[in-house]
Short mmCIF file of N, CA and C in Angstrom, two decimals:
data_model
loop_
_atom_site.label_atom_id
_atom_site.label_comp_id
_atom_site.label_asym_id
_atom_site.label_seq_id
_atom_site.Cartn_x
_atom_site.Cartn_y
_atom_site.Cartn_z
N MET A 126 -28.40 -14.84 -15.99
CA MET A 126 -28.64 -13.45 -16.04
C MET A 126 -29.91 -13.03 -15.32
N ILE A 127 -30.80 -13.86 -15.30
CA ILE A 127 -32.07 -13.57 -14.57
C ILE A 127 -31.75 -13.62 -13.03
N ARG A 128 -30.91 -14.55 -12.61
CA ARG A 128 -30.55 -14.73 -11.19
C ARG A 128 -29.83 -13.45 -10.75
N GLN A 129 -28.93 -12.87 -11.60
CA GLN A 129 -28.29 -11.65 -11.23
C GLN A 129 -29.27 -10.49 -11.00
N ARG A 130 -30.29 -10.36 -11.86
CA ARG A 130 -31.23 -9.32 -11.74
C ARG A 130 -32.08 -9.55 -10.53
N ILE A 131 -32.50 -10.85 -10.22
CA ILE A 131 -33.24 -11.08 -8.97
C ILE A 131 -32.39 -10.74 -7.73
N GLY A 132 -31.16 -11.16 -7.68
CA GLY A 132 -30.30 -10.91 -6.60
C GLY A 132 -30.11 -9.38 -6.45
N SER A 133 -29.85 -8.62 -7.45
CA SER A 133 -29.60 -7.23 -7.37
C SER A 133 -30.92 -6.47 -7.06
N THR A 134 -32.13 -6.88 -7.53
CA THR A 134 -33.35 -6.28 -7.10
C THR A 134 -33.66 -6.53 -5.69
N ALA A 135 -33.34 -7.70 -5.12
CA ALA A 135 -33.56 -8.11 -3.81
C ALA A 135 -32.67 -7.20 -2.83
N ALA A 136 -31.45 -7.06 -3.25
CA ALA A 136 -30.43 -6.26 -2.43
C ALA A 136 -30.90 -4.83 -2.46
N THR A 137 -31.35 -4.36 -3.50
CA THR A 137 -31.83 -2.92 -3.58
C THR A 137 -33.02 -2.74 -2.65
N ILE A 138 -33.99 -3.68 -2.71
CA ILE A 138 -35.14 -3.58 -1.80
C ILE A 138 -34.76 -3.58 -0.32
N VAL A 139 -33.86 -4.55 0.04
CA VAL A 139 -33.39 -4.62 1.40
C VAL A 139 -32.75 -3.27 1.87
N PHE A 140 -31.93 -2.63 1.01
CA PHE A 140 -31.22 -1.38 1.36
C PHE A 140 -32.33 -0.29 1.41
N ILE A 141 -33.27 -0.19 0.59
CA ILE A 141 -34.31 0.79 0.67
C ILE A 141 -35.12 0.66 1.98
N LEU A 142 -35.59 -0.64 2.25
CA LEU A 142 -36.26 -0.91 3.59
C LEU A 142 -35.43 -0.51 4.76
N GLY A 143 -34.14 -0.79 4.69
CA GLY A 143 -33.27 -0.39 5.78
C GLY A 143 -33.16 1.08 5.96
N PHE A 144 -33.00 1.74 4.89
CA PHE A 144 -32.90 3.33 5.01
C PHE A 144 -34.28 3.81 5.59
N ILE A 145 -35.40 3.26 5.09
CA ILE A 145 -36.65 3.73 5.67
C ILE A 145 -36.80 3.42 7.14
N GLY A 146 -36.32 2.27 7.53
CA GLY A 146 -36.35 1.84 9.00
C GLY A 146 -35.46 2.78 9.88
N VAL A 147 -34.22 3.08 9.27
CA VAL A 147 -33.34 3.98 10.04
C VAL A 147 -33.87 5.30 10.11
N GLY A 148 -34.44 5.79 9.06
CA GLY A 148 -35.05 7.14 9.03
C GLY A 148 -36.30 7.22 10.05
N HIS A 149 -37.15 6.17 10.07
CA HIS A 149 -38.29 6.29 11.07
C HIS A 149 -37.70 6.16 12.44
N MET A 150 -36.70 5.38 12.74
CA MET A 150 -36.21 5.26 14.14
C MET A 150 -35.50 6.67 14.49
N LEU A 151 -34.86 7.28 13.55
CA LEU A 151 -34.20 8.55 13.82
C LEU A 151 -35.25 9.61 14.12
N ALA A 152 -36.38 9.54 13.44
CA ALA A 152 -37.41 10.52 13.69
C ALA A 152 -38.18 10.24 14.91
N THR A 153 -38.45 9.04 15.38
CA THR A 153 -39.18 8.67 16.56
C THR A 153 -38.41 8.46 17.78
N ASP A 154 -37.29 7.82 17.71
CA ASP A 154 -36.47 7.59 18.90
C ASP A 154 -35.04 7.63 18.58
N PRO A 155 -34.38 8.84 18.45
CA PRO A 155 -33.05 8.92 18.03
C PRO A 155 -32.09 8.34 19.12
N GLY A 156 -32.39 8.42 20.40
CA GLY A 156 -31.51 7.86 21.48
C GLY A 156 -31.30 6.42 21.32
N ARG A 157 -32.34 5.72 21.07
CA ARG A 157 -32.30 4.21 20.88
C ARG A 157 -31.45 3.91 19.64
N LEU A 158 -31.54 4.63 18.48
CA LEU A 158 -30.77 4.42 17.29
C LEU A 158 -29.27 4.63 17.61
N PHE A 159 -28.89 5.66 18.39
CA PHE A 159 -27.56 5.91 18.64
C PHE A 159 -26.89 4.86 19.64
N ARG A 160 -27.75 4.43 20.50
CA ARG A 160 -27.27 3.27 21.40
C ARG A 160 -27.04 2.04 20.63
N GLN A 161 -27.94 1.67 19.68
CA GLN A 161 -27.69 0.49 18.85
C GLN A 161 -26.47 0.65 18.00
N LEU A 162 -26.24 1.81 17.40
CA LEU A 162 -25.04 2.02 16.60
C LEU A 162 -23.80 1.92 17.51
N LEU A 163 -23.87 2.46 18.76
CA LEU A 163 -22.71 2.38 19.56
C LEU A 163 -22.38 0.94 19.99
N PHE A 164 -23.45 0.09 20.31
CA PHE A 164 -23.19 -1.30 20.54
C PHE A 164 -22.63 -2.02 19.37
N ILE A 165 -23.23 -1.78 18.27
CA ILE A 165 -22.69 -2.45 17.01
C ILE A 165 -21.09 -2.09 16.82
N GLY A 166 -20.81 -0.82 17.04
CA GLY A 166 -19.41 -0.38 16.92
C GLY A 166 -18.52 -1.12 17.99
N ILE A 167 -18.99 -1.19 19.24
CA ILE A 167 -18.24 -1.84 20.34
C ILE A 167 -18.06 -3.35 20.02
N PHE A 168 -19.05 -4.03 19.58
CA PHE A 168 -18.96 -5.44 19.22
C PHE A 168 -18.08 -5.67 18.02
N GLY A 169 -18.14 -4.79 17.10
CA GLY A 169 -17.19 -4.88 15.88
C GLY A 169 -15.80 -4.73 16.34
N LEU A 170 -15.51 -3.76 17.27
CA LEU A 170 -14.20 -3.56 17.68
C LEU A 170 -13.70 -4.76 18.48
N ILE A 171 -14.59 -5.36 19.38
CA ILE A 171 -14.11 -6.52 20.13
C ILE A 171 -13.77 -7.71 19.11
N PHE A 172 -14.55 -7.86 18.10
CA PHE A 172 -14.27 -8.99 17.14
C PHE A 172 -13.00 -8.72 16.42
N TYR A 173 -12.80 -7.42 16.10
CA TYR A 173 -11.56 -7.15 15.31
C TYR A 173 -10.32 -7.37 16.16
N VAL A 174 -10.42 -7.00 17.42
CA VAL A 174 -9.19 -7.22 18.42
C VAL A 174 -9.02 -8.69 18.53
N ILE A 175 -10.07 -9.48 18.73
CA ILE A 175 -9.94 -10.91 18.83
C ILE A 175 -9.28 -11.52 17.58
N TYR A 176 -9.74 -11.06 16.41
CA TYR A 176 -9.23 -11.60 15.19
C TYR A 176 -7.65 -11.26 15.12
N ARG A 177 -7.31 -10.09 15.41
CA ARG A 177 -5.89 -9.66 15.20
C ARG A 177 -5.00 -10.27 16.18
N VAL A 178 -5.61 -10.65 17.41
CA VAL A 178 -4.69 -11.20 18.41
C VAL A 178 -4.53 -12.79 18.17
N PHE A 179 -5.68 -13.39 17.98
CA PHE A 179 -5.61 -14.85 17.98
C PHE A 179 -5.65 -15.50 16.59
N MET A 180 -6.30 -14.88 15.60
CA MET A 180 -6.43 -15.57 14.26
C MET A 180 -5.54 -15.06 13.18
N ALA A 181 -4.85 -13.94 13.38
CA ALA A 181 -4.09 -13.35 12.33
C ALA A 181 -2.91 -14.25 12.10
N PRO A 182 -2.43 -14.44 10.81
CA PRO A 182 -1.34 -15.29 10.53
C PRO A 182 -0.05 -14.74 10.99
N LYS A 183 0.77 -15.64 11.54
CA LYS A 183 2.01 -15.20 12.16
C LYS A 183 3.03 -14.86 11.03
N ILE A 184 3.88 -13.94 11.34
CA ILE A 184 4.91 -13.50 10.34
C ILE A 184 6.06 -14.54 10.41
N SER A 185 6.55 -14.89 9.21
CA SER A 185 7.58 -15.94 9.09
C SER A 185 8.89 -15.28 9.30
N ALA A 186 9.94 -16.01 9.55
CA ALA A 186 11.35 -15.45 9.79
C ALA A 186 11.82 -14.79 8.50
N GLU A 187 11.55 -15.34 7.36
CA GLU A 187 11.93 -14.71 6.10
C GLU A 187 11.26 -13.37 5.84
N ASP A 188 9.98 -13.22 6.23
CA ASP A 188 9.36 -11.94 6.18
C ASP A 188 10.04 -10.92 7.09
N MET A 189 10.38 -11.40 8.26
CA MET A 189 10.96 -10.46 9.25
C MET A 189 12.33 -9.98 8.74
N ARG A 190 13.09 -10.94 8.09
CA ARG A 190 14.40 -10.47 7.53
C ARG A 190 14.18 -9.48 6.40
N TYR A 191 13.15 -9.75 5.60
CA TYR A 191 12.87 -8.73 4.50
C TYR A 191 12.51 -7.44 5.01
N ARG A 192 11.69 -7.38 6.01
CA ARG A 192 11.24 -6.05 6.60
C ARG A 192 12.41 -5.29 7.23
N LYS A 193 13.28 -6.06 7.93
CA LYS A 193 14.42 -5.40 8.58
C LYS A 193 15.40 -4.86 7.45
N THR A 194 15.55 -5.66 6.41
CA THR A 194 16.43 -5.12 5.33
C THR A 194 15.88 -3.92 4.64
N ALA A 195 14.47 -3.89 4.43
CA ALA A 195 13.86 -2.77 3.81
C ALA A 195 13.89 -1.56 4.70
N GLN A 196 13.80 -1.71 6.01
CA GLN A 196 13.98 -0.54 6.89
C GLN A 196 15.37 0.05 6.82
N ALA A 197 16.34 -0.88 6.80
CA ALA A 197 17.79 -0.40 6.79
C ALA A 197 18.03 0.29 5.49
N SER A 198 17.45 -0.15 4.36
CA SER A 198 17.61 0.49 3.06
C SER A 198 17.00 1.89 3.12
N LYS A 199 15.83 1.95 3.73
CA LYS A 199 15.13 3.32 3.80
C LYS A 199 15.97 4.28 4.58
N LYS A 200 16.50 3.84 5.71
CA LYS A 200 17.39 4.75 6.54
C LYS A 200 18.60 5.15 5.79
N ARG A 201 19.17 4.17 5.06
CA ARG A 201 20.42 4.56 4.26
C ARG A 201 20.12 5.59 3.17
N MET A 202 18.91 5.53 2.54
CA MET A 202 18.50 6.42 1.51
C MET A 202 18.17 7.79 2.10
N GLN A 203 17.75 7.89 3.34
CA GLN A 203 17.37 9.10 3.91
C GLN A 203 18.41 9.88 4.70
N ARG A 204 19.66 9.36 4.63
CA ARG A 204 20.77 9.96 5.39
C ARG A 204 21.05 11.33 4.84
N PRO A 205 21.43 12.27 5.70
CA PRO A 205 21.67 13.62 5.28
C PRO A 205 22.86 13.67 4.35
N GLY A 206 22.89 14.62 3.40
CA GLY A 206 23.95 14.76 2.47
C GLY A 206 23.87 13.91 1.25
N ALA A 207 23.00 12.97 1.28
CA ALA A 207 22.75 12.15 0.02
C ALA A 207 21.83 12.91 -0.86
N ASN A 208 22.08 12.81 -2.13
CA ASN A 208 21.21 13.52 -3.10
C ASN A 208 20.28 12.49 -3.62
N PRO A 209 19.01 12.50 -3.18
CA PRO A 209 18.01 11.53 -3.79
C PRO A 209 17.67 11.87 -5.17
N LYS A 210 17.43 10.97 -6.05
CA LYS A 210 17.03 11.30 -7.37
C LYS A 210 15.62 11.77 -7.36
N VAL A 211 15.39 13.10 -7.67
CA VAL A 211 14.10 13.67 -7.64
C VAL A 211 13.78 14.09 -9.10
N LYS A 212 12.59 13.84 -9.47
CA LYS A 212 12.22 14.19 -10.89
C LYS A 212 12.00 15.79 -10.89
N PRO A 213 12.54 16.39 -11.88
CA PRO A 213 12.38 17.90 -11.99
C PRO A 213 11.00 18.28 -12.11
N SER A 214 10.74 19.46 -11.45
CA SER A 214 9.41 19.99 -11.55
C SER A 214 9.07 20.59 -12.92
N THR A 215 7.84 21.01 -13.09
CA THR A 215 7.42 21.55 -14.41
C THR A 215 8.22 22.83 -14.70
N ALA A 216 8.57 23.57 -13.62
CA ALA A 216 9.23 24.84 -13.87
C ALA A 216 10.71 24.58 -14.38
N ALA A 217 11.30 23.43 -13.89
CA ALA A 217 12.62 23.14 -14.27
C ALA A 217 12.69 22.51 -15.68
N LYS A 218 11.49 22.04 -16.10
CA LYS A 218 11.45 21.38 -17.44
C LYS A 218 11.31 22.34 -18.63
N LYS A 219 11.11 23.65 -18.24
CA LYS A 219 11.03 24.67 -19.26
C LYS A 219 12.27 24.61 -20.13
N LYS A 220 12.05 24.90 -21.49
CA LYS A 220 13.20 24.91 -22.45
C LYS A 220 14.00 26.02 -22.23
N VAL A 221 15.33 25.78 -22.30
CA VAL A 221 16.28 26.82 -22.08
C VAL A 221 16.63 27.46 -23.47
N LYS A 222 16.52 28.71 -23.55
CA LYS A 222 16.86 29.33 -24.83
C LYS A 222 18.38 29.27 -25.11
N PRO A 223 18.78 28.81 -26.25
CA PRO A 223 20.20 28.71 -26.48
C PRO A 223 20.90 30.13 -26.40
N SER A 224 22.05 30.14 -25.74
CA SER A 224 22.84 31.36 -25.61
C SER A 224 24.04 31.26 -26.48
N SER A 225 24.79 32.32 -26.44
CA SER A 225 25.98 32.33 -27.34
C SER A 225 27.02 31.35 -26.86
N ASN A 226 26.94 30.96 -25.60
CA ASN A 226 28.04 29.98 -25.10
C ASN A 226 27.37 28.66 -25.13
N VAL A 227 27.48 27.96 -26.19
CA VAL A 227 26.94 26.54 -26.38
C VAL A 227 27.64 25.52 -25.56
N THR A 228 28.90 25.73 -25.23
CA THR A 228 29.72 24.74 -24.48
C THR A 228 29.15 24.54 -23.10
N LYS A 229 28.55 25.51 -22.45
CA LYS A 229 27.89 25.38 -21.13
C LYS A 229 26.76 24.47 -21.13
N LEU A 230 25.92 24.57 -22.23
CA LEU A 230 24.78 23.73 -22.29
C LEU A 230 25.10 22.28 -22.66
N SER A 231 26.05 22.09 -23.29
CA SER A 231 26.47 20.75 -23.81
C SER A 231 27.40 20.02 -22.83
N LYS A 232 27.74 20.66 -21.83
CA LYS A 232 28.76 20.10 -20.86
C LYS A 232 28.04 19.02 -20.03
N ARG A 233 28.70 17.80 -19.98
CA ARG A 233 28.04 16.71 -19.20
C ARG A 233 28.92 16.49 -17.90
N PRO A 234 28.20 16.00 -16.90
CA PRO A 234 28.95 15.74 -15.63
C PRO A 234 29.84 14.50 -15.88
N THR A 235 30.96 14.44 -15.15
CA THR A 235 31.94 13.37 -15.37
C THR A 235 31.29 12.03 -14.86
N ARG A 236 31.82 11.05 -15.38
CA ARG A 236 31.36 9.65 -15.04
C ARG A 236 31.62 9.23 -13.60
N SER A 237 32.78 9.72 -13.11
CA SER A 237 33.13 9.37 -11.74
C SER A 237 32.15 9.97 -10.66
N ALA A 238 31.49 11.03 -10.96
CA ALA A 238 30.48 11.59 -10.04
C ALA A 238 29.35 10.64 -10.10
N HIS A 239 28.96 10.13 -11.28
CA HIS A 239 27.78 9.32 -11.41
C HIS A 239 28.03 7.94 -10.67
N ARG A 240 29.24 7.40 -10.77
CA ARG A 240 29.49 6.08 -10.20
C ARG A 240 29.71 6.15 -8.67
N SER A 241 30.00 7.34 -8.16
CA SER A 241 30.21 7.41 -6.74
C SER A 241 28.95 7.13 -5.92
N ASP A 242 27.80 7.31 -6.54
CA ASP A 242 26.52 7.05 -5.81
C ASP A 242 26.05 5.63 -5.99
N ALA A 243 26.91 4.70 -5.93
CA ALA A 243 26.58 3.29 -6.11
C ALA A 243 25.52 2.78 -5.08
N PRO A 244 24.49 2.07 -5.51
CA PRO A 244 23.43 1.61 -4.50
C PRO A 244 24.09 0.59 -3.57
N HIS A 245 23.61 0.60 -2.29
CA HIS A 245 24.08 -0.42 -1.25
C HIS A 245 22.98 -1.45 -1.31
N LEU A 246 23.40 -2.62 -1.74
CA LEU A 246 22.33 -3.75 -1.81
C LEU A 246 22.67 -4.74 -0.80
N THR A 247 21.57 -5.38 -0.33
CA THR A 247 21.64 -6.39 0.74
C THR A 247 20.97 -7.65 0.21
N VAL A 248 21.74 -8.72 0.32
CA VAL A 248 21.17 -10.05 -0.25
C VAL A 248 20.22 -10.59 0.76
N ILE A 249 19.08 -11.02 0.30
CA ILE A 249 18.04 -11.71 1.18
C ILE A 249 18.05 -13.17 0.79
N GLU A 250 18.16 -13.99 1.78
CA GLU A 250 18.27 -15.49 1.50
C GLU A 250 16.87 -15.91 1.09
N GLY A 251 16.93 -16.79 0.08
CA GLY A 251 15.69 -17.36 -0.49
C GLY A 251 15.75 -18.85 -0.61
N LYS A 252 14.84 -19.36 -1.38
CA LYS A 252 14.86 -20.81 -1.63
C LYS A 252 15.75 -21.03 -2.84
N LYS A 253 16.99 -21.43 -2.61
CA LYS A 253 18.03 -21.69 -3.66
C LYS A 253 18.11 -23.13 -3.97
N GLY A 254 17.63 -24.03 -3.12
CA GLY A 254 17.79 -25.44 -3.42
C GLY A 254 16.87 -26.08 -4.39
N LYS A 255 15.83 -25.33 -4.66
CA LYS A 255 14.79 -25.88 -5.67
C LYS A 255 15.25 -25.77 -7.04
N LYS A 256 15.30 -26.91 -7.74
CA LYS A 256 15.79 -26.86 -9.14
C LYS A 256 14.57 -26.86 -10.13
N LYS A 257 14.79 -26.27 -11.32
CA LYS A 257 13.82 -26.20 -12.31
C LYS A 257 13.68 -27.47 -13.02
N LYS A 258 12.48 -27.82 -13.39
CA LYS A 258 12.21 -29.05 -14.14
C LYS A 258 12.58 -28.84 -15.52
N LYS A 259 13.36 -29.70 -16.14
CA LYS A 259 13.78 -29.59 -17.47
C LYS A 259 12.93 -30.59 -18.35
N ALA A 260 12.62 -30.12 -19.58
CA ALA A 260 11.82 -30.97 -20.43
C ALA A 260 12.69 -32.13 -20.94
N ASN A 261 12.07 -33.35 -20.92
CA ASN A 261 12.77 -34.48 -21.41
C ASN A 261 12.49 -34.75 -22.87
N MET A 262 13.52 -35.05 -23.62
CA MET A 262 13.34 -35.27 -25.12
C MET A 262 13.59 -36.62 -25.39
#
């Protein structure tokens, strides 16, 4: 617990001194401050590009198949004429006052309309050969 307090106090002191130093440099020589910030940004960008190009983990073939399938699924769901399932807004959730014609309110859509919108699923190959370990008695 004491170590946490010491570390947090030291970090606070370093931040305060840093803000004082940046404020002093901004007041005395703002051009130099902006040049330093520009160089820090350029070097950070160079290191980021080097990391992304050379050190980023490569995408496996299984991940590529998954992404391709997910994109195809999105395109299928966004086709025109399809009715996406949208949650009703708060205005649509208002209670309807019962009218004299109760049969209109209690009328349900037919089941065939519900079943016509069956989802189109694609099987993604996975690790099927691995067997589960069973407990020995």
